[in-house]
CSV table of C-alpha atoms in Angstrom, one decimal:
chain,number,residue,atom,x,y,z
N,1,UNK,CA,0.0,0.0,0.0
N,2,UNK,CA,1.6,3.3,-0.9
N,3,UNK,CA,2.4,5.9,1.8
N,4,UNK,CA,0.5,8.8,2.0
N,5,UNK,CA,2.4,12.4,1.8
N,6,UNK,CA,1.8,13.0,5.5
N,7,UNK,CA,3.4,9.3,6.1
N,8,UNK,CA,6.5,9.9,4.0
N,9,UNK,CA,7.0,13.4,5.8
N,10,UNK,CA,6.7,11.9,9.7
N,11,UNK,CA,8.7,9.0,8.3
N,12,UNK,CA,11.7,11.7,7.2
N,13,UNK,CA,14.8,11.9,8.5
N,14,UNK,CA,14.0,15.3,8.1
N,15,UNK,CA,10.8,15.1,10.7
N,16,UNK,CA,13.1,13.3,12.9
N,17,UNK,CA,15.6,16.0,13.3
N,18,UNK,CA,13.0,18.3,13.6
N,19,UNK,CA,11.3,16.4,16.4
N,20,UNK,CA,14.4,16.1,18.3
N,21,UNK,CA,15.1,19.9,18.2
N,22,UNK,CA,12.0,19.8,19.3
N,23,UNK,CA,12.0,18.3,22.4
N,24,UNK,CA,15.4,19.8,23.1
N,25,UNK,CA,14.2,23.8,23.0
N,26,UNK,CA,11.0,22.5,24.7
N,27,UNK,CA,12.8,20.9,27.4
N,28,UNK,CA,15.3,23.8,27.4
N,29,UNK,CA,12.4,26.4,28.3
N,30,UNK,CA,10.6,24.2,30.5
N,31,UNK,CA,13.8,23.8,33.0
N,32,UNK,CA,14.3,27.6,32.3
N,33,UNK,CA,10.5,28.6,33.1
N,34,UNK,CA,10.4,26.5,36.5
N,35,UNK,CA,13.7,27.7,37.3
N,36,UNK,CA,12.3,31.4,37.9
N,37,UNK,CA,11.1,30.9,41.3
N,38,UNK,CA,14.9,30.4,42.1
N,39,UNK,CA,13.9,27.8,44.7
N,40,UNK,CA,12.6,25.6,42.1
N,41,UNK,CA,16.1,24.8,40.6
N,42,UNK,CA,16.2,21.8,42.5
N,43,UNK,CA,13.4,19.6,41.3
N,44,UNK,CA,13.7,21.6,37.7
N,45,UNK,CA,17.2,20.2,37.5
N,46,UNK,CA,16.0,16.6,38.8
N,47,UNK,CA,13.3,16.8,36.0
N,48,UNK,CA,15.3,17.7,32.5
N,49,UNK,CA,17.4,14.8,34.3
N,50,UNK,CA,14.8,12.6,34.5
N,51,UNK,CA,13.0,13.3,31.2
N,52,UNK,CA,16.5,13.1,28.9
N,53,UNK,CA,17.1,9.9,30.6
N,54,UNK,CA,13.8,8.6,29.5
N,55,UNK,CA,14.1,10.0,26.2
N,56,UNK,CA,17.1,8.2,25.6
N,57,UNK,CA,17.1,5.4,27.5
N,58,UNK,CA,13.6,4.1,27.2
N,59,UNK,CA,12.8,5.7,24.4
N,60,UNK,CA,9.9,7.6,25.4
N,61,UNK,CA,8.2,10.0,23.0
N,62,UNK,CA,6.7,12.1,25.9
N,63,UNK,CA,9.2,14.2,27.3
N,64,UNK,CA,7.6,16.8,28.0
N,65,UNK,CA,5.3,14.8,30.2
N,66,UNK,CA,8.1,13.0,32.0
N,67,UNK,CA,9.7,16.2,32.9
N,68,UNK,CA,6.3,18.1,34.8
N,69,UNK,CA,5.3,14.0,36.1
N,70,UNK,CA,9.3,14.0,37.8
N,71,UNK,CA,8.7,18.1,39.0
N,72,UNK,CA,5.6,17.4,40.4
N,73,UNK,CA,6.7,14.1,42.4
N,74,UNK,CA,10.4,15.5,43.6
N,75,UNK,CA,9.3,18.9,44.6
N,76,UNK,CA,9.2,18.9,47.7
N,77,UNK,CA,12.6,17.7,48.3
N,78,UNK,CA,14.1,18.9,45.2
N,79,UNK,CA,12.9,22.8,47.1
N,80,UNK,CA,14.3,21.6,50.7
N,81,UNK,CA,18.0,20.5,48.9
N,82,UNK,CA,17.8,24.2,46.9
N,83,UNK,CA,17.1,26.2,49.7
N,84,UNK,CA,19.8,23.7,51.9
N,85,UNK,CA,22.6,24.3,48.8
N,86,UNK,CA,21.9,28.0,48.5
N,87,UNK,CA,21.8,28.8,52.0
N,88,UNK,CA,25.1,27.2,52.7
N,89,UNK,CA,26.6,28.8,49.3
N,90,UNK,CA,25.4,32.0,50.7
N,91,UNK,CA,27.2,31.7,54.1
N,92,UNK,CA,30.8,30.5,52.8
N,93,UNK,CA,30.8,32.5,49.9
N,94,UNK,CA,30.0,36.1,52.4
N,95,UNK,CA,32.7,34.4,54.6
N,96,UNK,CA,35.1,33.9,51.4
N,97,UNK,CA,34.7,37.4,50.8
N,98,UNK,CA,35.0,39.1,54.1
N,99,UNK,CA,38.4,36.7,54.9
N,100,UNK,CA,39.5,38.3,50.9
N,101,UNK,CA,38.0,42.0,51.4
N,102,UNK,CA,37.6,42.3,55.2
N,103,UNK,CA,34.0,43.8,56.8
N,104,UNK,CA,33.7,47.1,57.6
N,105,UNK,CA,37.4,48.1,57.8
N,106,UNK,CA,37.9,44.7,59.8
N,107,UNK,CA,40.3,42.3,57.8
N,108,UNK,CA,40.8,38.8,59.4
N,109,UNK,CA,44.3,37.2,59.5
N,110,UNK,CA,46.6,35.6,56.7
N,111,UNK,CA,45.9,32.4,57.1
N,112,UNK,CA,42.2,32.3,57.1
N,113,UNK,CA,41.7,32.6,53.3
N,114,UNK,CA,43.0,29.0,52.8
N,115,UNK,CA,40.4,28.1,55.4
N,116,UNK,CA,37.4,30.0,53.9
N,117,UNK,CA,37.9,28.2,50.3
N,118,UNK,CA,38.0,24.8,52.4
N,119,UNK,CA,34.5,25.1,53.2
N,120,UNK,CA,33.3,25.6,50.0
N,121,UNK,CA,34.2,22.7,49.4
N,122,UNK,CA,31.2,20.4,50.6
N,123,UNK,CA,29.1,22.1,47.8
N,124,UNK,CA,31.5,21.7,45.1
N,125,UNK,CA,31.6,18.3,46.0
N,126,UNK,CA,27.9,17.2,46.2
N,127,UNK,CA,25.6,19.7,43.9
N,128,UNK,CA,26.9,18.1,40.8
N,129,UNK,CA,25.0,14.9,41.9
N,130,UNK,CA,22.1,16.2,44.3
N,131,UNK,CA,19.9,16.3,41.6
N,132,UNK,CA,20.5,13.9,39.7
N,133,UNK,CA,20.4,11.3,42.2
N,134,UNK,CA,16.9,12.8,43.4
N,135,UNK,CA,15.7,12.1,39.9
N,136,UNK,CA,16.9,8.6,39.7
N,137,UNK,CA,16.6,7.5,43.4
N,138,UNK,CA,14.1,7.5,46.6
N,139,UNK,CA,15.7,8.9,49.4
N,140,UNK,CA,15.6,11.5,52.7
N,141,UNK,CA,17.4,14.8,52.4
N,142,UNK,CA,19.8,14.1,54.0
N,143,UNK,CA,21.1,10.3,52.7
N,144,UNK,CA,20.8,12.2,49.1
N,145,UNK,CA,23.4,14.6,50.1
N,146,UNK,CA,25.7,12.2,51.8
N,147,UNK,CA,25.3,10.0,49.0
N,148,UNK,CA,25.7,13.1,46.0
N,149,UNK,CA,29.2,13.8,47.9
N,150,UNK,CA,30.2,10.4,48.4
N,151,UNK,CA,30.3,10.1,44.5
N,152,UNK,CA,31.6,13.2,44.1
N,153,UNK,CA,34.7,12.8,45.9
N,154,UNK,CA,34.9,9.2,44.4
N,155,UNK,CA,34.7,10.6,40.8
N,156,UNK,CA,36.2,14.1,41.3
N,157,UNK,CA,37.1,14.0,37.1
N,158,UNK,CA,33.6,13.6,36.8
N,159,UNK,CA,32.8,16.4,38.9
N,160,UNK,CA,34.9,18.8,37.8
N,161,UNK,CA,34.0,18.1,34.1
N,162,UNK,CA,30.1,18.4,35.0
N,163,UNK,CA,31.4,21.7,36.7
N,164,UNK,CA,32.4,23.2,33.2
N,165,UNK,CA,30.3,22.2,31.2
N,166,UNK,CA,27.7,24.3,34.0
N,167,UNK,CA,29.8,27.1,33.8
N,168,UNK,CA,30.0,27.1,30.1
N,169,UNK,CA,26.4,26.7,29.6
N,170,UNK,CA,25.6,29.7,32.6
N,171,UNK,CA,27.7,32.0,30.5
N,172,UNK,CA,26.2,30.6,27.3
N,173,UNK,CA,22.7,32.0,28.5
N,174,UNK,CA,24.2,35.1,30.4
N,175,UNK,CA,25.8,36.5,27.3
N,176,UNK,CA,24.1,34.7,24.3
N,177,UNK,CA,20.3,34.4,26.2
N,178,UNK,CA,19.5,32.4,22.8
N,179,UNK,CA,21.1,29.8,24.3
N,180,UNK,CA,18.3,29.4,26.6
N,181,UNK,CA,17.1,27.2,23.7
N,182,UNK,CA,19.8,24.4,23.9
N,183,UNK,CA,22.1,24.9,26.6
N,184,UNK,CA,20.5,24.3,29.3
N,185,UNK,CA,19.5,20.8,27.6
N,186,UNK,CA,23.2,19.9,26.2
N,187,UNK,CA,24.7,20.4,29.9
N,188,UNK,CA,22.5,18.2,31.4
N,189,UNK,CA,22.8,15.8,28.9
N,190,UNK,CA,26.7,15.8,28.8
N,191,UNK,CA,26.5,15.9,32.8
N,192,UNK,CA,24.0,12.7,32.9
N,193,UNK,CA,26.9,10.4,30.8
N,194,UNK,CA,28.9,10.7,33.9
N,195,UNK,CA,26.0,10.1,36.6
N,196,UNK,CA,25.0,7.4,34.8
N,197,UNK,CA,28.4,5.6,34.6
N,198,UNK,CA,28.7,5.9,37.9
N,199,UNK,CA,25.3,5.3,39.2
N,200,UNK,CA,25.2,2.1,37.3
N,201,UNK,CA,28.7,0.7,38.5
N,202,UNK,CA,27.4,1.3,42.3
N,203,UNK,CA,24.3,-0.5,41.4
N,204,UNK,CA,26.3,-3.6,39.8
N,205,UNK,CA,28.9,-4.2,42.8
N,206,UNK,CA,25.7,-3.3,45.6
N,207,UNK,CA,24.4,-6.8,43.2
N,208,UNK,CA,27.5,-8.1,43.4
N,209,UNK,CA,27.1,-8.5,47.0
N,210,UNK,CA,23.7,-9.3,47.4
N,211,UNK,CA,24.0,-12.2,44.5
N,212,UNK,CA,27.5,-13.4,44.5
N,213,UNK,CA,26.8,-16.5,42.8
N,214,UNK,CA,25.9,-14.7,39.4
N,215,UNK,CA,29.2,-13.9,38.9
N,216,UNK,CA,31.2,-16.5,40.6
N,217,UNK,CA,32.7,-17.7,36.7
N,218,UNK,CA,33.9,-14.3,35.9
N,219,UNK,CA,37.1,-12.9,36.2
N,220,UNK,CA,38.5,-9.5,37.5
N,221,UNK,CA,39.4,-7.1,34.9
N,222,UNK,CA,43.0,-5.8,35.8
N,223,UNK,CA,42.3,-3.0,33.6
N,224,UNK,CA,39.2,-1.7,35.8
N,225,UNK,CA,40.7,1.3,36.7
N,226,UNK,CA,37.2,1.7,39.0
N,227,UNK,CA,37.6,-1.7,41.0
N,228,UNK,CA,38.6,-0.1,44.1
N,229,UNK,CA,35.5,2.5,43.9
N,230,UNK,CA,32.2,1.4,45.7
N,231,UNK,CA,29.3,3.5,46.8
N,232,UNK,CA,27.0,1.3,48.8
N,233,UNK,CA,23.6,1.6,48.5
N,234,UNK,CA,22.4,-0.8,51.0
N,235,UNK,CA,18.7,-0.8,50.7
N,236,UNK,CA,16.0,-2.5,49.0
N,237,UNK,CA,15.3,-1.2,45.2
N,238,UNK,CA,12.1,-0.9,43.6
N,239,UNK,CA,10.0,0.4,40.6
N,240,UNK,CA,8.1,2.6,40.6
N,241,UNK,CA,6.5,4.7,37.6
N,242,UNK,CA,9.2,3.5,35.6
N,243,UNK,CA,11.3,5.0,37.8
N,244,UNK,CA,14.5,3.4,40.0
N,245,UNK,CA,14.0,4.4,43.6
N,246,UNK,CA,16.3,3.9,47.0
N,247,UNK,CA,15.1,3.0,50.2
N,248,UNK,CA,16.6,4.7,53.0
N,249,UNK,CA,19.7,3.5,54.4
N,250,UNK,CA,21.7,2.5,58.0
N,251,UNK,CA,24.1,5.4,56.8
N,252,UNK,CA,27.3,2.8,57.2
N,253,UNK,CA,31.0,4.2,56.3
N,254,UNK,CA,31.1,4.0,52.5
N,255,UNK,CA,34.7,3.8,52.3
N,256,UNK,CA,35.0,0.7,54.5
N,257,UNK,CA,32.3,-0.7,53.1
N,258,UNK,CA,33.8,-0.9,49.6
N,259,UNK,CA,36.6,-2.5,51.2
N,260,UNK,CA,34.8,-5.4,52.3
N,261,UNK,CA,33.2,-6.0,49.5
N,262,UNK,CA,36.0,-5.7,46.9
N,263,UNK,CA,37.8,-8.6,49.5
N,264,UNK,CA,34.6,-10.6,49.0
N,265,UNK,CA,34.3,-10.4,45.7
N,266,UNK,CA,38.3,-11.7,45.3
Protein backbone atom coordinates (compact mmCIF):
# COMPACT_ATOMS: atom_id res chain seq x y z
CA UNK A 1 0.00 0.00 0.00
CA UNK A 2 1.62 3.31 -0.91
CA UNK A 3 2.42 5.94 1.79
CA UNK A 4 0.52 8.84 1.98
CA UNK A 5 2.37 12.45 1.84
CA UNK A 6 1.78 13.00 5.50
CA UNK A 7 3.35 9.33 6.10
CA UNK A 8 6.48 9.88 4.00
CA UNK A 9 7.05 13.42 5.82
CA UNK A 10 6.68 11.93 9.66
CA UNK A 11 8.70 9.00 8.29
CA UNK A 12 11.72 11.68 7.22
CA UNK A 13 14.81 11.93 8.52
CA UNK A 14 14.05 15.25 8.13
CA UNK A 15 10.82 15.06 10.67
CA UNK A 16 13.07 13.28 12.88
CA UNK A 17 15.59 16.03 13.35
CA UNK A 18 13.00 18.26 13.57
CA UNK A 19 11.34 16.44 16.43
CA UNK A 20 14.41 16.14 18.28
CA UNK A 21 15.13 19.92 18.19
CA UNK A 22 12.02 19.83 19.29
CA UNK A 23 12.01 18.32 22.44
CA UNK A 24 15.36 19.81 23.08
CA UNK A 25 14.19 23.81 22.96
CA UNK A 26 10.96 22.47 24.66
CA UNK A 27 12.76 20.87 27.41
CA UNK A 28 15.30 23.83 27.40
CA UNK A 29 12.40 26.36 28.26
CA UNK A 30 10.55 24.18 30.46
CA UNK A 31 13.76 23.79 33.03
CA UNK A 32 14.25 27.60 32.26
CA UNK A 33 10.46 28.61 33.10
CA UNK A 34 10.37 26.49 36.46
CA UNK A 35 13.67 27.69 37.30
CA UNK A 36 12.32 31.37 37.91
CA UNK A 37 11.08 30.87 41.35
CA UNK A 38 14.86 30.35 42.13
CA UNK A 39 13.92 27.84 44.70
CA UNK A 40 12.62 25.61 42.14
CA UNK A 41 16.07 24.84 40.58
CA UNK A 42 16.18 21.76 42.46
CA UNK A 43 13.37 19.63 41.28
CA UNK A 44 13.70 21.58 37.68
CA UNK A 45 17.19 20.21 37.49
CA UNK A 46 15.97 16.60 38.80
CA UNK A 47 13.27 16.83 35.96
CA UNK A 48 15.28 17.75 32.51
CA UNK A 49 17.36 14.84 34.25
CA UNK A 50 14.84 12.61 34.49
CA UNK A 51 13.04 13.34 31.23
CA UNK A 52 16.49 13.14 28.85
CA UNK A 53 17.06 9.88 30.57
CA UNK A 54 13.83 8.59 29.53
CA UNK A 55 14.11 10.05 26.16
CA UNK A 56 17.12 8.17 25.55
CA UNK A 57 17.07 5.43 27.48
CA UNK A 58 13.58 4.12 27.17
CA UNK A 59 12.80 5.74 24.37
CA UNK A 60 9.89 7.55 25.43
CA UNK A 61 8.20 9.95 23.03
CA UNK A 62 6.65 12.14 25.86
CA UNK A 63 9.19 14.15 27.31
CA UNK A 64 7.57 16.83 27.97
CA UNK A 65 5.27 14.79 30.24
CA UNK A 66 8.10 13.03 32.02
CA UNK A 67 9.68 16.25 32.85
CA UNK A 68 6.30 18.12 34.76
CA UNK A 69 5.28 14.01 36.15
CA UNK A 70 9.31 13.99 37.84
CA UNK A 71 8.71 18.14 39.00
CA UNK A 72 5.61 17.41 40.35
CA UNK A 73 6.69 14.11 42.37
CA UNK A 74 10.36 15.55 43.57
CA UNK A 75 9.29 18.87 44.59
CA UNK A 76 9.21 18.95 47.72
CA UNK A 77 12.55 17.65 48.26
CA UNK A 78 14.07 18.92 45.24
CA UNK A 79 12.90 22.76 47.10
CA UNK A 80 14.33 21.62 50.69
CA UNK A 81 17.98 20.55 48.90
CA UNK A 82 17.80 24.24 46.86
CA UNK A 83 17.07 26.17 49.70
CA UNK A 84 19.80 23.69 51.94
CA UNK A 85 22.62 24.34 48.83
CA UNK A 86 21.88 28.04 48.54
CA UNK A 87 21.84 28.75 51.97
CA UNK A 88 25.09 27.24 52.67
CA UNK A 89 26.60 28.77 49.31
CA UNK A 90 25.40 31.98 50.73
CA UNK A 91 27.22 31.72 54.09
CA UNK A 92 30.79 30.45 52.80
CA UNK A 93 30.77 32.46 49.85
CA UNK A 94 30.04 36.08 52.38
CA UNK A 95 32.67 34.44 54.61
CA UNK A 96 35.10 33.85 51.40
CA UNK A 97 34.71 37.40 50.85
CA UNK A 98 35.01 39.06 54.13
CA UNK A 99 38.42 36.68 54.85
CA UNK A 100 39.50 38.34 50.87
CA UNK A 101 38.00 41.97 51.40
CA UNK A 102 37.58 42.25 55.15
CA UNK A 103 34.03 43.80 56.77
CA UNK A 104 33.74 47.14 57.57
CA UNK A 105 37.37 48.10 57.78
CA UNK A 106 37.90 44.73 59.76
CA UNK A 107 40.35 42.25 57.83
CA UNK A 108 40.83 38.77 59.43
CA UNK A 109 44.25 37.17 59.46
CA UNK A 110 46.62 35.60 56.70
CA UNK A 111 45.86 32.44 57.06
CA UNK A 112 42.17 32.26 57.08
CA UNK A 113 41.71 32.57 53.29
CA UNK A 114 42.97 29.02 52.79
CA UNK A 115 40.39 28.08 55.39
CA UNK A 116 37.37 29.97 53.89
CA UNK A 117 37.91 28.25 50.31
CA UNK A 118 38.05 24.82 52.35
CA UNK A 119 34.55 25.15 53.17
CA UNK A 120 33.25 25.61 49.96
CA UNK A 121 34.16 22.66 49.36
CA UNK A 122 31.23 20.38 50.56
CA UNK A 123 29.06 22.10 47.81
CA UNK A 124 31.49 21.71 45.12
CA UNK A 125 31.59 18.27 46.02
CA UNK A 126 27.91 17.20 46.25
CA UNK A 127 25.62 19.70 43.89
CA UNK A 128 26.94 18.10 40.83
CA UNK A 129 25.00 14.94 41.89
CA UNK A 130 22.14 16.17 44.31
CA UNK A 131 19.91 16.27 41.61
CA UNK A 132 20.48 13.87 39.69
CA UNK A 133 20.42 11.33 42.19
CA UNK A 134 16.94 12.80 43.36
CA UNK A 135 15.66 12.15 39.91
CA UNK A 136 16.92 8.59 39.69
CA UNK A 137 16.60 7.51 43.45
CA UNK A 138 14.13 7.54 46.56
CA UNK A 139 15.74 8.89 49.42
CA UNK A 140 15.56 11.53 52.70
CA UNK A 141 17.35 14.82 52.38
CA UNK A 142 19.82 14.09 54.04
CA UNK A 143 21.13 10.32 52.72
CA UNK A 144 20.77 12.19 49.09
CA UNK A 145 23.40 14.58 50.06
CA UNK A 146 25.67 12.20 51.79
CA UNK A 147 25.34 9.99 48.99
CA UNK A 148 25.74 13.14 45.98
CA UNK A 149 29.21 13.77 47.92
CA UNK A 150 30.21 10.42 48.41
CA UNK A 151 30.29 10.12 44.50
CA UNK A 152 31.62 13.22 44.14
CA UNK A 153 34.72 12.84 45.93
CA UNK A 154 34.92 9.17 44.45
CA UNK A 155 34.74 10.56 40.85
CA UNK A 156 36.24 14.15 41.32
CA UNK A 157 37.11 14.00 37.11
CA UNK A 158 33.60 13.64 36.76
CA UNK A 159 32.77 16.43 38.90
CA UNK A 160 34.93 18.77 37.79
CA UNK A 161 33.98 18.12 34.10
CA UNK A 162 30.09 18.40 35.01
CA UNK A 163 31.41 21.72 36.70
CA UNK A 164 32.41 23.18 33.18
CA UNK A 165 30.29 22.21 31.24
CA UNK A 166 27.70 24.32 33.96
CA UNK A 167 29.79 27.12 33.82
CA UNK A 168 29.98 27.12 30.12
CA UNK A 169 26.40 26.73 29.60
CA UNK A 170 25.65 29.71 32.63
CA UNK A 171 27.69 31.98 30.53
CA UNK A 172 26.20 30.55 27.26
CA UNK A 173 22.69 31.97 28.52
CA UNK A 174 24.23 35.13 30.40
CA UNK A 175 25.80 36.54 27.28
CA UNK A 176 24.12 34.66 24.30
CA UNK A 177 20.32 34.41 26.21
CA UNK A 178 19.48 32.41 22.85
CA UNK A 179 21.14 29.76 24.27
CA UNK A 180 18.28 29.36 26.65
CA UNK A 181 17.10 27.16 23.68
CA UNK A 182 19.78 24.40 23.91
CA UNK A 183 22.11 24.94 26.56
CA UNK A 184 20.52 24.25 29.32
CA UNK A 185 19.47 20.77 27.63
CA UNK A 186 23.19 19.94 26.20
CA UNK A 187 24.69 20.43 29.90
CA UNK A 188 22.51 18.21 31.38
CA UNK A 189 22.80 15.82 28.89
CA UNK A 190 26.68 15.81 28.75
CA UNK A 191 26.51 15.87 32.76
CA UNK A 192 23.98 12.69 32.93
CA UNK A 193 26.89 10.44 30.75
CA UNK A 194 28.94 10.73 33.87
CA UNK A 195 26.01 10.11 36.63
CA UNK A 196 25.00 7.42 34.79
CA UNK A 197 28.37 5.64 34.60
CA UNK A 198 28.70 5.93 37.87
CA UNK A 199 25.29 5.25 39.20
CA UNK A 200 25.21 2.06 37.29
CA UNK A 201 28.74 0.65 38.51
CA UNK A 202 27.41 1.33 42.32
CA UNK A 203 24.33 -0.55 41.37
CA UNK A 204 26.29 -3.57 39.84
CA UNK A 205 28.86 -4.16 42.85
CA UNK A 206 25.67 -3.34 45.59
CA UNK A 207 24.42 -6.76 43.25
CA UNK A 208 27.48 -8.12 43.38
CA UNK A 209 27.11 -8.51 46.99
CA UNK A 210 23.73 -9.35 47.37
CA UNK A 211 23.99 -12.19 44.50
CA UNK A 212 27.48 -13.37 44.45
CA UNK A 213 26.78 -16.53 42.79
CA UNK A 214 25.86 -14.70 39.38
CA UNK A 215 29.15 -13.90 38.90
CA UNK A 216 31.22 -16.49 40.58
CA UNK A 217 32.69 -17.68 36.72
CA UNK A 218 33.92 -14.30 35.94
CA UNK A 219 37.05 -12.87 36.24
CA UNK A 220 38.46 -9.50 37.51
CA UNK A 221 39.43 -7.09 34.87
CA UNK A 222 43.00 -5.84 35.79
CA UNK A 223 42.33 -3.01 33.63
CA UNK A 224 39.24 -1.66 35.79
CA UNK A 225 40.70 1.34 36.66
CA UNK A 226 37.16 1.73 39.04
CA UNK A 227 37.59 -1.69 41.02
CA UNK A 228 38.63 -0.09 44.10
CA UNK A 229 35.52 2.46 43.90
CA UNK A 230 32.21 1.42 45.67
CA UNK A 231 29.34 3.48 46.83
CA UNK A 232 26.95 1.33 48.77
CA UNK A 233 23.57 1.57 48.45
CA UNK A 234 22.37 -0.80 50.98
CA UNK A 235 18.73 -0.76 50.66
CA UNK A 236 16.03 -2.49 49.01
CA UNK A 237 15.25 -1.19 45.16
CA UNK A 238 12.15 -0.85 43.58
CA UNK A 239 10.03 0.42 40.64
CA UNK A 240 8.06 2.59 40.62
CA UNK A 241 6.53 4.69 37.56
CA UNK A 242 9.24 3.45 35.63
CA UNK A 243 11.31 5.03 37.84
CA UNK A 244 14.50 3.36 39.99
CA UNK A 245 13.97 4.42 43.59
CA UNK A 246 16.27 3.86 47.04
CA UNK A 247 15.13 3.03 50.24
CA UNK A 248 16.60 4.66 53.01
CA UNK A 249 19.73 3.53 54.43
CA UNK A 250 21.72 2.50 58.03
CA UNK A 251 24.07 5.38 56.82
CA UNK A 252 27.26 2.76 57.22
CA UNK A 253 30.97 4.23 56.32
CA UNK A 254 31.09 3.99 52.51
CA UNK A 255 34.66 3.79 52.30
CA UNK A 256 34.96 0.65 54.50
CA UNK A 257 32.32 -0.73 53.13
CA UNK A 258 33.79 -0.91 49.63
CA UNK A 259 36.63 -2.53 51.21
CA UNK A 260 34.82 -5.40 52.34
CA UNK A 261 33.16 -5.99 49.53
CA UNK A 262 35.98 -5.71 46.92
CA UNK A 263 37.76 -8.56 49.53
CA UNK A 264 34.58 -10.57 48.98
CA UNK A 265 34.35 -10.43 45.70
CA UNK A 266 38.31 -11.74 45.29
Amino acid sequence: MEQSNFDRITNSKLYALGEKLGDIMLLSLCWFICCIPVVTIGPSTAALYFSIHKRFEDKSETPVKDFFRSFRKNLGQGIALTLILLIYLGITGFNLYVAIFGFNGTFLPSWYPPISVFLLLPFIFSAMYVFPYLSRFKNTVKTTLFHSFTFSTMYPGHTLMMWLYVIISIALMIFFFPSILFAPFACCYLCRKYCERDFNYALLLRDKREHPEKYQDETPDEDDEDEDEYVDIDEDLEEEDDEEYVDEDDEEDLEDEADEDLEEDE
